[in-house]
Coordinates of C-alpha atoms and ligand atoms in Angstrom, one line a residue:
Chain W
M7 CA 148.6 155.0 95.4
D8 CA 145.6 156.7 96.8
T9 CA 143.6 156.4 93.6
L10 CA 142.6 152.7 93.3
E11 CA 143.2 151.8 89.8
P12 CA 142.6 148.1 89.0
I13 CA 145.5 146.6 87.2
V14 CA 144.4 142.9 87.3
S15 CA 140.8 141.9 87.3
I16 CA 139.8 138.3 87.3
N17 CA 136.2 137.4 86.6
N18 CA 134.7 133.9 87.1
V19 CA 137.8 132.0 86.1
T20 CA 137.6 128.3 86.1
K21 CA 140.5 126.0 85.5
T22 CA 140.7 122.2 85.3
Y23 CA 143.5 119.8 84.5
K24 CA 143.2 116.5 82.7
R25 CA 145.2 113.6 83.9
G26 CA 144.4 110.7 81.6
D27 CA 140.6 110.7 81.4
Q28 CA 140.3 112.1 84.9
I29 CA 139.3 115.8 85.2
I30 CA 140.8 117.6 88.1
P31 CA 139.1 120.9 89.0
V32 CA 141.6 123.3 90.4
L33 CA 140.0 126.8 90.3
E34 CA 136.2 127.3 90.4
E35 CA 134.7 130.6 89.4
I36 CA 137.4 132.7 90.9
S37 CA 137.0 136.5 90.9
L38 CA 139.6 138.9 92.1
V39 CA 140.7 142.5 91.6
I40 CA 144.2 143.7 92.2
N41 CA 144.9 147.5 92.2
K42 CA 147.9 149.2 90.8
G43 CA 150.7 149.3 93.4
D44 CA 149.2 146.5 95.4
Y45 CA 151.2 143.9 97.1
L46 CA 149.1 140.8 97.3
A47 CA 149.9 137.4 98.8
L48 CA 148.1 134.3 97.8
M49 CA 148.3 131.7 100.6
G50 CA 146.8 128.4 101.2
P51 CA 147.6 124.7 101.5
S52 CA 149.8 122.9 99.1
G53 CA 147.9 121.8 96.0
S54 CA 145.2 124.4 96.4
G55 CA 145.8 126.0 93.0
K56 CA 147.9 129.0 94.0
S57 CA 150.5 128.5 91.3
T58 CA 147.8 127.7 88.8
L59 CA 146.1 131.0 89.5
L60 CA 149.4 132.9 89.4
N61 CA 150.3 131.3 86.1
L62 CA 146.9 132.3 84.6
I63 CA 147.5 135.9 85.7
A64 CA 151.0 135.8 84.2
G65 CA 149.8 134.4 80.9
L66 CA 151.7 131.2 81.2
D67 CA 148.6 129.1 81.0
Q68 CA 145.1 129.4 79.7
A69 CA 141.9 129.4 81.7
D70 CA 138.9 127.2 80.7
K71 CA 136.4 129.9 81.4
G72 CA 136.3 133.5 82.6
V73 CA 138.0 136.7 81.8
I74 CA 141.4 137.9 83.0
E75 CA 142.3 141.5 82.3
V76 CA 145.8 142.8 83.0
G77 CA 146.5 146.5 82.3
G78 CA 143.2 146.7 80.4
I79 CA 143.9 143.8 78.1
D80 CA 141.9 140.7 78.1
I81 CA 144.6 138.1 78.0
T82 CA 142.3 135.1 77.7
V83 CA 141.6 135.9 74.1
L84 CA 145.3 136.2 73.1
S85 CA 146.9 133.4 71.0
E86 CA 149.9 131.6 72.4
S87 CA 152.4 133.7 70.4
E88 CA 150.5 136.9 71.3
L89 CA 150.7 135.9 75.0
S90 CA 154.4 135.3 74.6
R91 CA 155.0 138.8 73.3
W92 CA 152.6 140.2 75.9
R93 CA 154.6 138.6 78.7
V94 CA 157.9 140.2 77.6
S95 CA 156.7 143.7 78.4
N96 CA 154.0 143.1 81.0
V97 CA 155.2 140.4 83.4
G98 CA 158.3 139.9 85.6
F99 CA 158.8 136.4 86.9
I100 CA 160.4 135.3 90.2
F101 CA 160.5 131.6 90.8
Q102 CA 161.2 129.4 93.8
F103 CA 164.3 127.9 92.3
Y104 CA 165.5 131.2 90.8
N105 CA 165.7 129.5 87.3
L106 CA 168.6 131.4 86.1
I107 CA 170.3 130.1 82.9
P108 CA 173.4 128.3 84.2
V109 CA 175.6 129.1 81.2
L110 CA 175.0 132.8 81.4
T111 CA 176.6 135.2 83.9
A112 CA 174.5 137.3 86.3
F113 CA 174.8 140.2 83.9
E114 CA 173.8 138.1 80.9
N115 CA 170.9 136.6 82.7
V116 CA 169.5 140.0 83.5
E117 CA 170.1 141.1 79.9
L118 CA 168.2 138.1 78.5
P119 CA 164.6 139.4 78.5
L120 CA 165.9 142.6 76.8
I121 CA 167.1 140.8 73.8
L122 CA 163.6 140.5 72.6
S123 CA 163.1 144.3 73.0
D124 CA 164.2 146.8 70.4
L125 CA 166.6 148.6 72.7
S126 CA 170.1 149.2 71.4
G127 CA 173.0 147.4 72.9
K128 CA 174.0 150.4 74.9
E129 CA 170.5 151.0 76.3
R130 CA 170.3 147.4 77.2
K131 CA 173.5 147.6 79.2
E132 CA 172.2 150.7 81.0
H133 CA 169.0 148.9 81.9
V134 CA 170.9 145.9 83.2
F135 CA 173.2 148.1 85.4
T136 CA 170.2 149.9 86.8
A137 CA 168.4 146.6 87.7
L138 CA 171.6 145.1 89.2
K139 CA 172.0 148.2 91.3
V140 CA 168.5 148.0 92.6
V141 CA 169.0 144.5 93.8
N142 CA 172.5 145.5 95.0
I143 CA 174.5 142.7 93.2
E144 CA 176.6 144.7 90.7
D145 CA 179.8 143.3 92.3
R146 CA 178.8 139.8 91.3
M147 CA 177.6 140.6 87.8
S148 CA 180.2 138.5 86.0
H149 CA 179.6 135.4 88.2
Y150 CA 177.8 132.4 86.9
P151 CA 174.7 131.2 88.9
S152 CA 176.7 128.3 90.3
Q153 CA 179.1 130.8 91.8
L154 CA 176.4 132.6 93.7
S155 CA 174.5 131.7 96.9
G156 CA 170.8 131.1 96.8
G157 CA 170.0 134.5 98.1
Q158 CA 172.3 136.1 95.5
Q159 CA 170.8 134.1 92.7
Q160 CA 167.3 135.2 93.8
R161 CA 168.4 138.8 93.7
V162 CA 169.7 138.3 90.2
A163 CA 166.4 136.7 89.3
I164 CA 164.6 139.7 90.7
A165 CA 166.8 142.0 88.6
R166 CA 165.9 140.0 85.6
A167 CA 162.2 140.3 86.5
I168 CA 162.3 144.1 86.8
V169 CA 164.7 144.9 84.0
T170 CA 161.9 145.2 81.4
D171 CA 159.9 147.4 83.8
P172 CA 156.8 145.1 83.6
T173 CA 153.2 146.0 84.5
I174 CA 153.1 143.3 87.3
L175 CA 155.7 141.2 89.2
V176 CA 154.7 137.6 90.0
A177 CA 156.6 135.5 92.4
D178 CA 156.0 131.9 93.2
E179 CA 157.4 130.9 96.6
P180 CA 160.3 133.3 96.2
T181 CA 161.7 132.5 99.6
G182 CA 160.8 128.8 99.5
D183 CA 164.3 127.7 98.9
L184 CA 166.1 130.3 101.1
D185 CA 167.4 130.4 104.7
R186 CA 165.8 132.9 107.0
A187 CA 168.4 135.7 106.5
S188 CA 168.5 135.4 102.7
A189 CA 164.7 135.2 102.7
A190 CA 164.4 138.4 104.8
N191 CA 166.8 140.1 102.4
V192 CA 164.7 139.1 99.4
L193 CA 161.5 140.2 101.2
D194 CA 163.1 143.6 102.0
L195 CA 164.0 144.0 98.4
M196 CA 160.4 143.2 97.3
D197 CA 159.1 145.7 99.9
R198 CA 161.3 148.4 98.3
L199 CA 160.2 147.5 94.8
N200 CA 156.6 147.9 95.9
R201 CA 157.1 151.0 98.1
D202 CA 159.8 153.0 96.3
L203 CA 159.3 151.9 92.7
G204 CA 155.5 151.4 92.9
K205 CA 155.6 147.9 91.5
T206 CA 152.5 145.8 91.6
I207 CA 153.5 142.5 93.2
I208 CA 151.6 139.2 93.4
V209 CA 153.3 136.6 95.5
V210 CA 152.4 133.0 96.1
T211 CA 153.7 131.7 99.4
H212 CA 153.0 129.5 102.3
D213 CA 155.7 131.2 104.4
P214 CA 153.9 133.4 107.0
W215 CA 156.8 135.8 107.2
A216 CA 156.4 136.4 103.5
G217 CA 152.7 136.8 103.9
K218 CA 153.1 139.4 106.5
R219 CA 154.9 141.7 104.1
A220 CA 152.0 141.9 101.7
H221 CA 149.2 144.5 101.9
T222 CA 146.5 142.1 101.1
V223 CA 146.4 138.4 101.8
K224 CA 144.0 136.1 99.9
L225 CA 143.5 132.5 101.0
L226 CA 142.9 129.8 98.4
D227 CA 141.5 126.5 99.5
K228 CA 139.9 123.8 97.5
G229 CA 139.6 126.1 94.5
V230 CA 137.8 128.8 96.4
L231 CA 139.2 132.3 97.3
S232 CA 138.5 134.1 100.5
D233 CA 139.9 137.1 102.4
D234 CA 142.3 136.4 105.2
S235 CA 140.5 136.5 108.5
Q236 CA 143.2 138.4 110.3
D237 CA 144.2 141.3 108.1
T238 CA 147.9 141.8 108.0
H239 CA 148.6 145.2 106.7
S240 CA 152.2 146.1 107.1
Chain V
M27 CA 173.0 135.8 73.2
I28 CA 171.2 132.8 71.7
V29 CA 174.4 131.8 70.0
K30 CA 176.3 132.2 73.2
I31 CA 173.9 129.9 75.1
L32 CA 174.0 127.4 72.2
I33 CA 177.8 127.2 72.3
R34 CA 178.1 127.1 76.0
N35 CA 175.4 124.4 76.2
A36 CA 177.3 122.3 73.7
F37 CA 180.3 122.2 76.0
R38 CA 178.5 122.0 79.3
H39 CA 179.2 118.3 79.7
K40 CA 182.8 118.3 78.4
L41 CA 183.2 114.5 78.7
R42 CA 179.9 113.8 77.1
T43 CA 180.4 116.2 74.3
S44 CA 184.0 115.0 73.7
L45 CA 182.9 111.4 73.5
T46 CA 180.2 112.3 71.1
I47 CA 182.6 114.3 69.0
C48 CA 185.0 111.3 69.0
G49 CA 182.2 109.0 68.0
I50 CA 181.2 111.2 65.1
A51 CA 184.9 111.7 64.0
I52 CA 185.5 107.9 64.0
A53 CA 182.3 107.3 62.1
I54 CA 183.0 109.9 59.5
L55 CA 186.5 108.6 59.2
A56 CA 185.2 105.0 58.6
Y57 CA 182.6 106.3 56.3
G58 CA 185.1 108.3 54.2
L59 CA 187.6 105.3 54.1
L60 CA 184.9 102.9 53.0
N61 CA 183.8 105.3 50.3
T62 CA 187.4 105.6 49.2
V63 CA 187.7 101.8 49.1
I64 CA 184.6 101.7 46.8
D65 CA 186.1 104.5 44.7
A66 CA 189.4 102.5 44.5
W67 CA 187.4 99.6 43.1
Y68 CA 186.0 101.8 40.4
A69 CA 189.3 103.5 39.7
G70 CA 189.7 101.5 36.5
V71 CA 186.3 102.5 35.4
E72 CA 186.9 106.2 36.3
A73 CA 190.2 106.2 34.4
S74 CA 188.8 104.6 31.2
A75 CA 188.6 106.7 28.1
A76 CA 185.4 106.9 26.0
N77 CA 187.3 106.5 22.7
R78 CA 189.0 103.2 23.7
L79 CA 187.6 99.7 22.9
I80 CA 188.8 96.4 24.2
T81 CA 188.4 93.3 22.1
R82 CA 188.8 89.9 23.5
N83 CA 187.8 86.3 22.9
S84 CA 184.0 86.0 23.3
I85 CA 184.3 82.8 25.2
S86 CA 186.4 84.1 28.0
L87 CA 189.4 86.3 28.9
I88 CA 191.7 83.3 29.2
F89 CA 191.2 82.3 25.5
R90 CA 193.3 84.2 23.0
L91 CA 192.8 85.8 19.6
P92 CA 195.1 85.4 16.6
L93 CA 197.5 88.3 15.9
S94 CA 196.3 88.3 12.4
Y95 CA 193.1 90.0 13.5
R96 CA 195.1 93.2 13.8
E97 CA 195.1 94.1 10.2
K98 CA 191.4 93.3 9.8
I99 CA 190.5 95.5 12.8
R100 CA 192.7 98.3 11.5
S101 CA 190.8 98.4 8.2
I102 CA 187.4 99.0 9.9
D103 CA 185.9 102.5 9.6
N104 CA 186.6 104.9 12.5
V105 CA 189.4 102.8 13.9
E106 CA 192.6 104.9 14.3
I107 CA 195.0 102.9 16.4
V108 CA 195.1 99.2 17.2
S109 CA 197.3 97.9 20.0
Y110 CA 197.4 94.5 21.7
G111 CA 198.8 92.7 24.6
N112 CA 198.8 89.7 26.9
W113 CA 198.3 89.4 30.6
F114 CA 201.6 88.1 31.9
G115 CA 200.7 87.1 35.4
G116 CA 204.2 87.7 36.7
Y117 CA 205.5 88.5 40.1
Y118 CA 208.7 89.9 41.5
K119 CA 210.8 87.5 43.7
D120 CA 207.9 86.5 45.9
E121 CA 204.3 85.6 45.0
K122 CA 202.9 88.1 47.4
N123 CA 204.6 90.9 45.4
F124 CA 201.6 91.1 43.2
F125 CA 201.0 93.8 40.5
A126 CA 199.5 93.9 37.1
N127 CA 202.0 93.3 34.2
F128 CA 201.4 93.1 30.5
A129 CA 203.3 92.4 27.3
V130 CA 202.1 95.1 24.9
E131 CA 202.9 96.4 21.5
P132 CA 204.6 99.5 22.9
N133 CA 204.4 102.1 20.1
S134 CA 200.7 101.9 19.6
Y135 CA 200.0 101.3 23.3
I136 CA 201.8 104.5 24.4
K137 CA 199.9 106.4 21.8
L138 CA 196.6 105.0 23.1
Y139 CA 197.3 106.0 26.7
P140 CA 198.4 109.6 26.6
E141 CA 197.6 109.8 30.3
Y142 CA 201.0 108.1 31.0
K143 CA 203.6 110.8 31.3
I144 CA 207.0 109.5 30.3
P145 CA 210.1 111.6 30.0
E146 CA 211.1 111.9 26.4
N147 CA 214.5 110.2 26.7
E148 CA 213.0 107.3 28.7
R149 CA 210.2 106.8 26.1
T150 CA 212.7 106.6 23.3
S151 CA 215.0 104.2 25.1
F152 CA 212.1 102.0 26.2
L153 CA 210.8 101.8 22.6
K154 CA 214.3 101.0 21.3
N155 CA 215.3 98.4 23.8
R156 CA 213.4 95.1 23.2
R157 CA 214.1 93.9 26.7
G158 CA 213.1 97.2 28.2
C159 CA 210.2 97.7 30.5
L160 CA 208.1 100.6 31.5
V161 CA 206.6 100.8 35.0
G162 CA 204.5 103.2 37.1
K163 CA 206.1 105.5 39.6
K164 CA 204.2 104.0 42.6
L165 CA 205.3 100.5 41.6
A166 CA 209.0 101.5 41.0
D167 CA 209.0 103.3 44.4
S168 CA 207.6 100.3 46.2
F169 CA 210.5 98.1 45.1
G170 CA 213.1 100.9 45.0
W171 CA 213.7 100.3 41.2
R172 CA 215.8 102.8 39.3
I173 CA 216.2 103.4 35.6
G174 CA 218.8 100.9 34.3
D175 CA 218.0 98.2 36.9
N176 CA 217.7 94.6 35.8
I177 CA 214.4 93.2 36.9
S178 CA 213.5 89.6 36.6
L179 CA 209.9 88.4 36.9
I180 CA 208.5 84.9 37.4
S181 CA 205.2 84.2 35.7
R182 CA 202.5 81.8 36.9
I183 CA 201.5 81.2 33.3
Y184 CA 204.7 81.3 31.3
P185 CA 207.6 79.2 32.7
G186 CA 211.2 80.4 32.8
K187 CA 213.0 83.4 34.1
W188 CA 212.1 86.6 32.4
E189 CA 214.8 89.4 32.4
F190 CA 214.0 93.0 31.8
V191 CA 215.8 96.3 32.0
L192 CA 213.9 99.3 33.5
M193 CA 213.9 101.9 30.8
G194 CA 211.1 104.2 31.7
I195 CA 209.0 105.3 34.7
Y196 CA 205.6 106.9 33.9
R197 CA 203.5 109.1 36.1
G198 CA 199.8 109.7 35.7
K199 CA 198.5 113.0 34.2
Q200 CA 195.7 112.8 36.7
K201 CA 195.4 111.3 40.2
S202 CA 193.0 108.7 38.8
V203 CA 195.8 107.1 36.7
D204 CA 197.1 103.7 37.9
E205 CA 200.8 104.0 38.6
T206 CA 201.4 100.4 39.5
L207 CA 201.4 98.8 36.1
F208 CA 204.4 97.0 34.4
F209 CA 204.7 96.9 30.6
F210 CA 207.2 95.2 28.4
H211 CA 207.6 94.5 24.7
W212 CA 205.2 92.0 23.1
E213 CA 207.8 91.1 20.5
Y214 CA 210.1 89.8 23.2
F215 CA 207.3 87.9 24.8
N216 CA 206.2 86.3 21.6
E217 CA 209.8 85.2 20.8
M218 CA 210.2 83.5 24.1
I219 CA 206.8 81.8 23.7
K220 CA 207.9 80.6 20.2
K221 CA 210.9 78.8 21.8
S222 CA 209.0 77.2 24.7
R223 CA 205.6 76.4 23.2
P224 CA 205.4 77.4 19.6
F225 CA 201.7 76.4 19.2
S226 CA 200.8 79.3 21.6
A227 CA 202.8 81.9 19.7
D228 CA 201.3 84.8 17.7
N229 CA 198.2 85.0 19.9
V230 CA 197.2 88.0 21.8
G231 CA 195.0 88.2 25.0
F232 CA 193.3 91.5 24.0
Y233 CA 193.2 94.2 21.5
V234 CA 192.9 97.9 22.5
I235 CA 191.4 100.0 19.8
G236 CA 191.4 103.7 19.5
V237 CA 188.3 105.1 17.8
D238 CA 188.4 108.5 16.2
N239 CA 185.3 109.8 18.0
P240 CA 183.7 108.4 21.2
E241 CA 180.3 108.7 19.4
N242 CA 181.4 106.0 17.0
A243 CA 182.5 103.6 19.8
A244 CA 179.4 101.5 20.1
L245 CA 178.9 101.1 16.3
T246 CA 182.6 100.3 15.8
A247 CA 182.5 97.6 18.5
K248 CA 179.5 96.0 16.8
T249 CA 181.3 96.1 13.4
I250 CA 184.4 94.5 14.8
D251 CA 182.4 91.6 16.4
K252 CA 180.4 91.1 13.2
G253 CA 183.6 90.8 11.2
F254 CA 184.7 87.8 13.2
E255 CA 181.4 86.1 13.5
N256 CA 181.6 82.4 12.7
S257 CA 185.4 82.5 12.6
L258 CA 187.6 80.3 14.7
A259 CA 187.8 82.8 17.5
E260 CA 184.8 85.0 17.8
T261 CA 185.3 88.4 19.5
L262 CA 183.6 90.4 22.2
T263 CA 184.3 94.1 21.9
E264 CA 183.2 96.7 24.5
T265 CA 184.2 100.1 25.6
E266 CA 187.0 100.2 28.0
K267 CA 184.5 101.5 30.6
A268 CA 182.2 98.5 30.1
F269 CA 185.2 96.2 30.2
Q270 CA 186.4 97.6 33.5
L271 CA 182.9 97.6 34.9
G272 CA 182.8 93.8 34.1
F273 CA 185.7 93.4 36.5
V274 CA 184.0 95.4 39.2
S275 CA 180.8 93.5 38.9
M276 CA 182.7 90.4 39.9
S277 CA 183.1 91.8 43.3
E278 CA 179.6 93.3 43.4
S279 CA 178.5 91.4 46.6
I280 CA 181.6 92.7 48.4
L281 CA 180.8 96.2 47.3
D282 CA 177.2 95.8 48.4
A283 CA 178.4 94.6 51.8
I284 CA 180.7 97.7 52.1
K285 CA 177.9 100.0 51.2
L286 CA 175.7 98.4 53.7
V287 CA 178.3 98.8 56.4
S288 CA 178.6 102.5 55.5
F289 CA 174.9 102.9 55.9
V290 CA 175.0 101.1 59.3
I291 CA 177.7 103.4 60.5
I292 CA 175.6 106.4 59.7
V293 CA 172.6 104.9 61.5
I294 CA 174.7 104.1 64.5
I295 CA 176.2 107.6 64.7
L296 CA 172.7 109.1 64.3
V297 CA 171.6 107.1 67.3
V298 CA 174.6 108.2 69.3
V299 CA 174.1 111.9 68.6
A300 CA 170.4 111.7 69.0
N301 CA 170.9 110.0 72.4
T302 CA 173.3 112.8 73.5
M303 CA 170.8 115.5 72.4
V304 CA 167.8 113.7 74.0
M305 CA 169.7 113.5 77.3
S306 CA 170.9 117.1 77.2
V307 CA 167.5 118.5 76.3
R308 CA 165.8 116.4 79.0
E309 CA 168.1 117.8 81.6
R310 CA 167.5 121.3 80.4
I311 CA 163.7 121.2 79.7
N312 CA 163.2 123.5 82.7
E313 CA 165.6 126.0 81.2
Y314 CA 163.8 126.0 77.8
A315 CA 160.6 126.6 79.8
V316 CA 162.2 129.5 81.5
L317 CA 163.2 131.0 78.1
K318 CA 159.7 130.6 76.9
T319 CA 158.3 132.2 80.0
L320 CA 160.6 135.2 79.2
G321 CA 159.0 135.4 75.8
F322 CA 161.4 133.4 73.6
S323 CA 159.5 131.5 70.9
G324 CA 159.6 128.0 69.7
R325 CA 161.8 129.1 66.9
H326 CA 164.4 130.4 69.4
I327 CA 164.3 127.0 71.2
A328 CA 164.7 125.1 67.9
I329 CA 167.7 127.2 67.0
L330 CA 169.2 126.5 70.3
I331 CA 168.8 122.7 70.1
L332 CA 169.3 122.1 66.4
G333 CA 172.2 124.5 66.4
E334 CA 173.8 122.6 69.3
S335 CA 173.3 119.3 67.5
I336 CA 174.7 120.6 64.3
L337 CA 177.6 122.3 66.1
I338 CA 178.7 119.0 67.8
T339 CA 178.3 116.9 64.6
T340 CA 180.1 119.5 62.5
I341 CA 183.1 119.5 64.9
G342 CA 183.2 115.7 64.9
G343 CA 182.8 115.7 61.1
M344 CA 185.6 118.1 60.6
V345 CA 187.9 116.0 62.8
G346 CA 186.9 112.9 60.9
V347 CA 187.5 114.5 57.5
M348 CA 190.9 115.8 58.6
A349 CA 191.8 112.3 59.9
T350 CA 190.7 110.7 56.6
F351 CA 193.7 111.9 54.6
P352 CA 196.5 110.5 56.8
A353 CA 194.4 107.4 57.4
A354 CA 193.9 106.9 53.7
R355 CA 197.6 107.3 53.1
I356 CA 198.4 104.7 55.8
F357 CA 195.7 102.4 54.4
S358 CA 197.0 102.8 50.9
Y359 CA 200.5 102.0 52.0
A360 CA 199.4 99.0 53.9
V361 CA 197.5 97.4 51.1
G362 CA 200.3 98.1 48.6
T363 CA 199.3 97.6 45.0
F364 CA 196.0 95.9 45.8
F365 CA 194.3 99.2 45.3
P366 CA 196.5 100.9 42.7
V367 CA 194.6 104.1 42.9
F368 CA 193.5 105.1 46.4
N369 CA 192.6 108.7 46.6
V370 CA 190.1 110.6 48.9
T371 CA 187.9 112.3 46.3
K372 CA 186.0 115.5 46.5
E373 CA 182.8 113.5 46.2
T374 CA 183.7 111.6 49.3
L375 CA 184.3 114.8 51.2
L376 CA 181.1 116.2 50.0
Q377 CA 179.3 113.1 51.1
D378 CA 181.0 113.4 54.5
V379 CA 179.6 116.9 54.8
I380 CA 176.1 115.9 53.7
V381 CA 176.1 112.9 56.1
T382 CA 177.3 115.2 59.0
L383 CA 174.6 117.7 58.4
I384 CA 171.8 115.1 58.0
V385 CA 172.9 113.5 61.3
G386 CA 173.1 116.8 63.0
I387 CA 169.7 117.9 61.9
T388 CA 168.0 114.6 62.3
A389 CA 169.4 114.0 65.8
G390 CA 168.1 117.4 66.9
I391 CA 164.5 116.9 65.6
L392 CA 163.0 114.8 68.3
P393 CA 164.4 116.8 71.3
T394 CA 163.5 120.0 69.5
W395 CA 160.0 118.8 69.1
R396 CA 159.7 117.8 72.7
A397 CA 161.2 121.1 74.0
T398 CA 159.0 123.3 71.8
T399 CA 155.7 121.5 72.3
I400 CA 155.9 120.9 76.1
R401 CA 153.6 123.4 77.9
I402 CA 155.5 126.0 79.8
T403 CA 153.8 125.2 83.1
D404 CA 154.7 121.5 82.7
G405 CA 158.3 122.4 81.8
L406 CA 158.7 124.7 84.8
R407 CA 157.5 121.9 87.1
K408 CA 160.4 119.8 86.0
I409 CA 163.2 120.9 88.3
G410 CA 166.4 120.2 86.4
Ligands
ADP2 N1 150.2 120.8 84.6 C1 149.4 120.1 85.5 N2 148.9 119.0 85.1 C2 148.1 118.3 85.9 N3 147.7 118.7 87.1 C3 148.3 119.8 87.6 C4 149.2 120.6 86.8 N4 149.5 121.7 87.5 C5 148.9 121.6 88.7 N5 148.2 120.5 88.7 C6 147.4 120.1 89.9 O1 146.6 121.1 90.2 C7 146.5 121.3 91.6 C8 147.0 122.6 92.0 O2 148.3 122.8 91.8 P1 149.2 124.1 92.1 O3 148.5 125.2 91.5 O4 150.6 123.8 91.7 O5 149.0 124.1 93.7 P2 149.8 125.0 94.7 O6 150.7 125.9 94.0 O7 148.7 125.7 95.5 O8 150.5 124.1 95.6 C9 147.3 120.1 92.2 O9 146.4 119.1 92.5 C10 148.2 119.7 91.1 O10 148.5 118.4 91.2
MG3 MG1 152.8 126.1 93.9

């Protein structure tokens, strides 16, 4: 990771929400570059637009203005169905509440994103096993989410996020619902994904412990992005 | 995997799903039974033959026609057989033992109704024995009558005790044939009338006419009526079907009411299933958003929701259809001879299937629309 190769570049992005006839500005002319292999934390007070920015990068929502390039593709010009297809192979999602499908086992949850790929059944199984091994939860693979602890569910969710080998991993408050020990476990796992597997990670958090793990911390406040005053390289 | 999710989703709330399935089953059962009741009403129409005409007094059914018309009708072109009879209005032992009974000219009548299957020996002995009677299998069974039994009927119209000997039991060639009828010799009937009220003798309530070809039926009916214009008793001739429809139309408002109830049942069940689906989908809106996040399309979501709705209604529909047969049998037994023919038809089953599918699809449309159109970010914000 010595050569700095931009993987995400955001240029003058503006985003507003409409509530009734009221227009709520959330992001104003945001610009940001994230390099390949980076581990970036977006921090800031609640309601400052962290999730909104993350969703824009992940192609879940569309910006009003500006350009967002991920892996060399301008995703702001993609249609909704193109974005949907783009997400399958480019973005791995980790949510605060894990968001596993309750009627599927851990194994099936991890397999889910692969259904949309053109891998054979056998290849899919291999990928799922690999991902489960990375997060170290193979022994629980036939459990349903309700039979797992929060930390275990989040590890399954991380397996689901990495199983497609995406360009970027995005995580919105991944430790927000976990106790200290489970949170540390999940953060260790994310460290490993970044360090050993070279994954580019963008994490939204207001947990200082989580922030400390990142290489770069950006502060978002009232729609404006700034560098963290005290640099927290790990 | 989509199918796996669909099926597991359907049975996620076991109680809710079971109750919904029960509701659908009961509704489809009720719908099927009501349909069968309507069919039973039209059974006479269904069973009518296109080559048979019924001639009666043009004033009303209770007025009679002279027996002498027989020869004149027989001489008309295209007429092959002429039979005749009287409504007897008799009952067995108790007035509530109601069934249709007629005095008919037996030779011609049996020829006109080939759908009555009578064993050869019974047919001959019925025709030979002037006091003999011929009854349908269902009727004989309901009173436990056997061949050779003496049966006496009391009539609301004709006084006295009427004694018959059971000579034949007929079965229907098709399921649509009424097996609750009672026939006896018109000759015997007329002799008794001659004794008690001679002025009424030699009159028939109706003629049944066999035409050589159904295509000639309408024309022949017209020719018959024209032949008796301006005579003492003018006639009204119609096809057997029209005649039977005339009976049905007397109860038209009841039938309309039944049809309305059927429709209301469908609407209610639609609301029940739609409510279940709306509830389920609202609870899972976050999951559908997750699926979309992972790249699943609106089409996948639609398959999930519509499929679940159709799965639940189909199971309920199947239970309802299976329950219809025993229920119809019990119902038919309970109402006795009131509905002589009470069969669940293929058409009824087909309608059950169509109604089930329509309900399943319609109930899923609104939640599908909601789940597919909601923006992913909004869906994700709704924590289930
Ligand atoms: N879908 C939406 N519709 C309307 N307003 C929204 C929507 N999503 C976010 N907002 C608003 O945008 C602002 C930023 O939200 P968010 O990005 O979730 O903040 P954060 O993640 O930093 O807490 C908030 O004021 C929030 O109410
Ligand atoms: Mg947030």
